[in-house]
């Protein structure tokens, strides 16, 4: 792949990204519902008719249909083509930054996983283990192996991943755990933590260690995964960028809706922060 014209590779990544975005639409919809992500093929959520192959072409299919189901006329959300377009642009940005290499393909998969985690967290306030824990395992094994393949010392690459995962997961776990204990001591109640008449979890129960109000354990696992890929410096960059993105969104939301009750969890901010850490030119991953 070394002799690929860089501009042609960016264009190829854009096309592949749009196709992956189309797949991510399926993942985002079905994974949190426990449905298969391969069967059946795309269907109209209203009438159940299979979507014709030429209407399944990313972005263009939606435009051809003018945003309506061909069979029942129900509106198809503009979110579907927007997810496809956003994934295409992210893949093109990764291709531009990392080039046609095994690591370039790995970062595209990483970006796709982050995007799916953010969208599912936005919809359901959960981050599926298939993405966070699966990504953590990949970040501790595949990522250092590919870095070693490209000439990095294998031991250093692996240590980088382990330290990043430990720092990412550890930092958020400490914040969540300390916050949970403070809330318990202060008698503060949250909608789901614990519910009316429920006892606070005791130290011998797993919930005591992993069940936090406000910030879910899913965020801990997500930042551990991000840390495995980006390393310890990347974790710090991700947290700084996530806080900045969260602050901007929070201010924008407060102005637009005159409410300080944010509709977001922390997951989408962490994913956005990791994208900034990966793609901004002053990051620690500059090739
Ligand atoms: Zn329909």
Tab-separated table of C-alpha atoms and ligand atoms in Angstrom:
chain	number	residue	atom	x	y	z
A	1	UNK	CA	0.000	0.000	0.000
A	2	UNK	CA	3.050	2.287	0.131
A	3	UNK	CA	2.702	3.511	-3.428
A	4	UNK	CA	-0.923	4.607	-3.151
A	5	UNK	CA	-1.494	8.237	-4.154
A	6	UNK	CA	-2.390	9.950	-0.811
A	7	UNK	CA	-5.305	11.854	-2.351
A	8	UNK	CA	-6.720	8.676	-3.889
A	9	UNK	CA	-6.452	6.991	-0.491
A	10	UNK	CA	-8.350	9.851	1.205
A	11	UNK	CA	-11.090	9.537	-1.455
A	12	UNK	CA	-11.192	5.750	-0.962
A	13	UNK	CA	-11.409	6.225	2.820
A	14	UNK	CA	-14.335	8.639	2.304
A	15	UNK	CA	-16.265	6.030	0.291
A	16	UNK	CA	-15.444	3.234	2.749
A	17	UNK	CA	-16.397	5.559	5.631
A	18	UNK	CA	-19.826	6.208	4.112
A	19	UNK	CA	-20.409	2.432	3.830
A	20	UNK	CA	-19.205	1.886	7.410
A	21	UNK	CA	-21.498	4.765	8.471
A	22	UNK	CA	-24.400	2.907	6.876
A	23	UNK	CA	-23.431	-0.163	8.959
A	24	UNK	CA	-23.081	2.030	12.073
A	25	UNK	CA	-26.705	3.162	11.615
A	26	UNK	CA	-27.675	-0.502	11.979
A	27	UNK	CA	-25.332	-1.016	14.970
A	28	UNK	CA	-26.590	2.139	16.728
A	29	UNK	CA	-30.195	1.044	16.279
A	30	UNK	CA	-29.921	-2.679	17.005
A	31	UNK	CA	-26.994	-3.282	19.396
A	32	UNK	CA	-28.608	-1.658	22.485
A	33	UNK	CA	-31.837	-3.556	21.697
A	34	UNK	CA	-30.000	-6.886	21.683
A	35	UNK	CA	-30.867	-7.534	18.013
A	36	UNK	CA	-28.596	-9.142	15.444
A	37	UNK	CA	-26.556	-6.596	13.499
A	38	UNK	CA	-26.315	-8.813	10.410
A	39	UNK	CA	-29.860	-10.184	10.048
A	40	UNK	CA	-32.258	-9.154	8.630
A	41	UNK	CA	-31.142	-6.557	6.068
A	42	UNK	CA	-32.234	-2.908	6.279
A	43	UNK	CA	-35.971	-2.469	6.719
A	44	UNK	CA	-38.313	0.452	7.070
A	45	UNK	CA	-38.921	0.722	10.832
A	46	UNK	CA	-42.575	1.641	10.185
A	47	UNK	CA	-43.823	-0.832	7.566
A	48	UNK	CA	-41.051	-3.466	7.650
A	49	UNK	CA	-40.485	-3.474	3.885
A	50	UNK	CA	-36.917	-4.354	2.889
A	51	UNK	CA	-34.996	-1.353	1.583
A	52	UNK	CA	-34.032	-1.785	-2.080
A	53	UNK	CA	-30.274	-2.076	-2.659
A	54	UNK	CA	-30.041	1.181	-4.670
A	55	UNK	CA	-31.821	3.043	-1.840
A	56	UNK	CA	-29.271	1.615	0.591
A	57	UNK	CA	-26.408	3.532	-1.053
A	58	UNK	CA	-25.068	5.849	1.667
A	59	UNK	CA	-26.426	9.428	1.639
A	60	UNK	CA	-27.510	9.136	-2.046
A	61	UNK	CA	-30.216	6.572	-1.231
A	62	UNK	CA	-31.800	8.891	1.303
A	63	UNK	CA	-31.654	11.810	-1.169
A	64	UNK	CA	-33.247	9.649	-3.924
A	65	UNK	CA	-36.080	8.790	-1.536
A	66	UNK	CA	-36.311	12.448	-0.450
A	67	UNK	CA	-36.260	11.209	3.148
A	68	UNK	CA	-39.383	9.030	2.876
A	69	UNK	CA	-40.032	5.281	2.782
A	70	UNK	CA	-40.829	4.225	-0.789
A	71	UNK	CA	-43.509	1.818	0.467
A	72	UNK	CA	-45.393	3.601	3.242
A	73	UNK	CA	-44.222	7.209	2.893
A	74	UNK	CA	-43.120	7.520	6.505
A	75	UNK	CA	-40.323	10.028	7.108
A	76	UNK	CA	-36.823	8.562	7.390
A	77	UNK	CA	-34.759	10.621	9.810
A	78	UNK	CA	-32.040	12.839	8.326
A	79	UNK	CA	-29.821	11.355	11.020
A	80	UNK	CA	-29.142	8.297	8.840
A	81	UNK	CA	-27.418	10.186	5.981
A	82	UNK	CA	-25.756	12.514	8.502
A	83	UNK	CA	-24.182	9.538	10.327
A	84	UNK	CA	-22.972	8.232	6.946
A	85	UNK	CA	-21.544	11.618	5.967
A	86	UNK	CA	-19.885	12.175	9.357
A	87	UNK	CA	-18.265	8.716	9.281
A	88	UNK	CA	-17.050	9.359	5.719
A	89	UNK	CA	-15.465	12.681	6.771
A	90	UNK	CA	-13.848	11.104	9.860
A	91	UNK	CA	-12.380	8.269	7.774
A	92	UNK	CA	-11.054	10.791	5.250
A	93	UNK	CA	-9.459	12.809	8.083
A	94	UNK	CA	-7.819	9.654	9.493
A	95	UNK	CA	-6.573	8.678	6.023
A	96	UNK	CA	-5.142	12.152	5.499
A	97	UNK	CA	-3.335	12.024	8.849
A	98	UNK	CA	-2.108	8.428	8.998
A	99	UNK	CA	-1.945	7.380	5.347
A	100	UNK	CA	-2.421	3.973	3.742
A	101	UNK	CA	-0.954	1.752	6.459
A	102	UNK	CA	-2.192	-0.940	8.868
A	103	UNK	CA	-2.289	1.731	11.585
A	104	UNK	CA	-4.398	3.952	9.332
A	105	UNK	CA	-6.989	1.161	9.023
A	106	UNK	CA	-6.836	0.584	12.790
A	107	UNK	CA	-7.569	4.251	13.511
A	108	UNK	CA	-10.550	4.102	11.158
A	109	UNK	CA	-11.946	1.169	13.152
A	110	UNK	CA	-11.237	3.087	16.392
A	111	UNK	CA	-13.076	6.162	15.096
A	112	UNK	CA	-16.043	4.025	14.003
A	113	UNK	CA	-16.230	2.397	17.467
A	114	UNK	CA	-16.135	5.814	19.166
A	115	UNK	CA	-18.871	7.148	16.900
A	116	UNK	CA	-21.151	4.162	17.622
A	117	UNK	CA	-20.491	4.412	21.392
A	118	UNK	CA	-21.301	8.141	21.393
A	119	UNK	CA	-24.530	7.728	19.422
A	120	UNK	CA	-25.771	4.783	21.529
A	121	UNK	CA	-24.918	6.657	24.747
A	122	UNK	CA	-26.769	9.701	23.394
A	123	UNK	CA	-29.878	7.600	22.632
A	124	UNK	CA	-29.944	5.194	25.577
A	125	UNK	CA	-27.433	6.447	28.152
A	126	UNK	CA	-25.555	3.150	27.933
A	127	UNK	CA	-22.317	2.121	26.230
A	128	UNK	CA	-22.451	-1.545	25.160
A	129	UNK	CA	-19.606	-3.743	26.446
A	130	UNK	CA	-19.240	-5.072	22.896
A	131	UNK	CA	-17.744	-1.668	22.041
A	132	UNK	CA	-15.978	-0.573	25.266
A	133	UNK	CA	-14.660	-3.910	26.569
A	134	UNK	CA	-14.219	-5.331	23.062
A	135	UNK	CA	-12.330	-2.161	22.125
A	136	UNK	CA	-10.227	-2.381	25.294
A	137	UNK	CA	-9.142	-5.925	24.406
A	138	UNK	CA	-8.315	-4.828	20.835
A	139	UNK	CA	-6.438	-1.801	22.164
A	140	UNK	CA	-4.299	-3.999	24.431
A	141	UNK	CA	-3.521	-6.608	21.766
A	142	UNK	CA	-4.049	-5.546	18.140
A	143	UNK	CA	-2.917	-1.923	18.571
A	144	UNK	CA	0.536	-2.698	20.104
A	145	UNK	CA	1.012	-5.559	17.621
A	146	UNK	CA	0.382	-3.219	14.678
A	147	UNK	CA	2.661	-0.569	16.163
A	148	UNK	CA	5.404	-3.197	16.555
A	149	UNK	CA	4.710	-4.310	12.955
A	150	UNK	CA	5.373	-0.734	11.851
A	151	UNK	CA	8.710	-0.685	13.669
A	152	UNK	CA	7.961	0.487	17.232
A	153	UNK	CA	9.627	-1.551	20.040
A	154	UNK	CA	7.004	-4.168	20.988
A	155	UNK	CA	7.484	-3.861	24.762
A	156	UNK	CA	7.168	-0.068	24.709
A	157	UNK	CA	4.053	-0.210	22.521
A	158	UNK	CA	2.404	-2.670	24.876
A	159	UNK	CA	3.371	-0.674	27.990
A	160	UNK	CA	1.963	2.466	26.335
A	161	UNK	CA	-1.383	0.675	25.878
A	162	UNK	CA	-1.478	-0.802	29.409
A	163	UNK	CA	-0.568	2.506	31.075
A	164	UNK	CA	-3.110	4.391	28.963
A	165	UNK	CA	-5.905	1.931	29.821
A	166	UNK	CA	-5.000	1.952	33.538
A	167	UNK	CA	-4.821	5.756	33.671
A	168	UNK	CA	-8.048	6.269	31.666
A	169	UNK	CA	-10.104	3.691	33.555
A	170	UNK	CA	-8.444	4.496	36.890
A	171	UNK	CA	-8.980	8.255	36.767
A	172	UNK	CA	-12.685	8.020	35.969
A	173	UNK	CA	-13.196	5.156	38.405
A	174	UNK	CA	-11.684	7.219	41.246
A	175	UNK	CA	-13.893	10.200	40.344
A	176	UNK	CA	-17.030	8.026	40.138
A	177	UNK	CA	-16.255	6.038	43.275
A	178	UNK	CA	-15.376	9.115	45.370
A	179	UNK	CA	-18.505	10.906	44.144
A	180	UNK	CA	-20.655	7.875	44.982
A	181	UNK	CA	-19.281	7.665	48.531
A	182	UNK	CA	-19.724	11.413	49.070
A	183	UNK	CA	-23.324	11.193	47.852
A	184	UNK	CA	-23.979	8.226	50.145
A	185	UNK	CA	-22.521	10.082	53.150
A	186	UNK	CA	-24.453	13.242	52.272
A	187	UNK	CA	-27.686	11.282	51.772
A	188	UNK	CA	-28.042	12.702	48.273
A	189	UNK	CA	-30.625	10.902	46.123
A	190	UNK	CA	-30.654	10.408	42.377
A	191	UNK	CA	-33.412	9.153	40.168
A	192	UNK	CA	-31.930	5.659	39.898
A	193	UNK	CA	-29.287	5.579	42.594
A	194	UNK	CA	-30.620	4.142	44.812
A	195	UNK	CA	-34.371	4.234	44.245
A	196	UNK	CA	-37.016	4.944	46.883
A	197	UNK	CA	-36.615	2.730	49.928
A	198	UNK	CA	-33.560	1.022	48.455
A	199	UNK	CA	-30.479	0.546	50.607
A	200	UNK	CA	-27.189	1.993	49.494
A	201	UNK	CA	-24.966	-0.784	48.136
A	202	UNK	CA	-22.708	-2.406	50.761
A	203	UNK	CA	-18.943	-2.872	50.178
A	204	UNK	CA	-19.425	-6.621	49.720
A	205	UNK	CA	-21.683	-6.055	46.696
A	206	UNK	CA	-20.230	-5.390	43.252
A	207	UNK	CA	-22.516	-2.355	42.902
A	208	UNK	CA	-20.573	-0.613	45.644
A	209	UNK	CA	-17.515	-0.669	43.394
A	210	UNK	CA	-19.048	-0.185	39.954
A	211	UNK	CA	-22.396	1.588	40.333
A	212	UNK	CA	-22.019	5.348	40.363
A	213	UNK	CA	-24.642	8.085	40.161
A	214	UNK	CA	-24.288	10.672	37.411
A	215	UNK	CA	-21.401	8.975	35.654
A	216	UNK	CA	-21.944	5.379	34.618
A	217	UNK	CA	-19.382	2.595	34.751
A	218	UNK	CA	-19.713	2.546	30.952
A	219	UNK	CA	-17.758	5.825	30.867
A	220	UNK	CA	-14.967	4.204	32.940
A	221	UNK	CA	-14.720	1.313	30.471
A	222	UNK	CA	-14.856	3.692	27.486
A	223	UNK	CA	-11.961	5.832	28.739
A	224	UNK	CA	-9.978	2.653	29.521
A	225	UNK	CA	-10.497	1.615	25.894
A	226	UNK	CA	-9.520	5.078	24.634
A	227	UNK	CA	-6.425	4.971	26.860
A	228	UNK	CA	-5.355	1.588	25.471
A	229	UNK	CA	-5.287	3.131	21.986
A	230	UNK	CA	-4.073	6.660	22.722
A	231	UNK	CA	-1.766	6.048	25.694
A	232	UNK	CA	-1.434	8.077	28.921
A	233	UNK	CA	-0.850	11.474	27.243
A	234	UNK	CA	-3.805	10.780	24.938
A	235	UNK	CA	-5.998	10.148	28.008
A	236	UNK	CA	-5.114	13.560	29.437
A	237	UNK	CA	-5.732	15.225	26.062
A	238	UNK	CA	-9.032	13.367	25.743
A	239	UNK	CA	-10.207	14.549	29.179
A	240	UNK	CA	-9.190	18.169	28.508
A	241	UNK	CA	-10.873	18.154	25.085
A	242	UNK	CA	-13.950	16.326	26.448
A	243	UNK	CA	-14.334	18.936	29.192
A	244	UNK	CA	-14.005	21.777	26.667
A	245	UNK	CA	-16.531	20.157	24.317
A	246	UNK	CA	-18.864	19.478	27.251
A	247	UNK	CA	-18.582	23.056	28.459
A	248	UNK	CA	-19.300	24.482	24.977
A	249	UNK	CA	-22.289	22.144	24.522
A	250	UNK	CA	-23.519	22.942	28.021
A	251	UNK	CA	-23.344	26.693	27.429
A	252	UNK	CA	-24.961	26.351	24.000
A	253	UNK	CA	-27.710	24.157	25.433
A	254	UNK	CA	-28.325	26.519	28.376
A	255	UNK	CA	-28.669	29.477	25.981
A	256	UNK	CA	-30.835	27.632	23.439
A	257	UNK	CA	-33.150	25.878	25.914
A	258	UNK	CA	-32.801	28.132	28.962
A	259	UNK	CA	-32.076	25.011	30.992
A	260	UNK	CA	-28.979	23.695	32.705
A	261	UNK	CA	-30.262	20.097	32.583
A	262	UNK	CA	-27.994	18.640	29.909
A	263	UNK	CA	-29.472	15.867	27.755
A	264	UNK	CA	-26.026	14.292	27.319
A	265	UNK	CA	-24.117	11.735	29.291
A	266	UNK	CA	-20.339	11.961	29.517
A	267	UNK	CA	-19.799	9.263	26.864
A	268	UNK	CA	-20.330	11.460	23.768
A	269	UNK	CA	-17.960	14.067	25.257
A	270	UNK	CA	-15.271	11.428	25.867
A	271	UNK	CA	-15.657	10.150	22.295
A	272	UNK	CA	-15.421	13.704	20.926
A	273	UNK	CA	-12.390	14.370	23.140
A	274	UNK	CA	-10.670	11.213	21.857
A	275	UNK	CA	-11.328	12.286	18.249
A	276	UNK	CA	-9.712	15.647	18.989
A	277	UNK	CA	-6.741	13.914	20.660
A	278	UNK	CA	-6.366	11.614	17.635
A	279	UNK	CA	-6.874	14.102	14.820
A	280	UNK	CA	-5.562	17.494	15.966
A	281	UNK	CA	-2.079	18.117	14.596
A	282	UNK	CA	-0.335	18.804	17.911
A	283	UNK	CA	-1.246	15.475	19.536
A	284	UNK	CA	1.223	12.855	20.811
A	285	UNK	CA	0.365	10.583	17.882
A	286	UNK	CA	1.795	12.773	15.147
A	287	UNK	CA	3.138	10.299	12.588
B	1	LIG	ZN1	-42.142	2.046	5.221
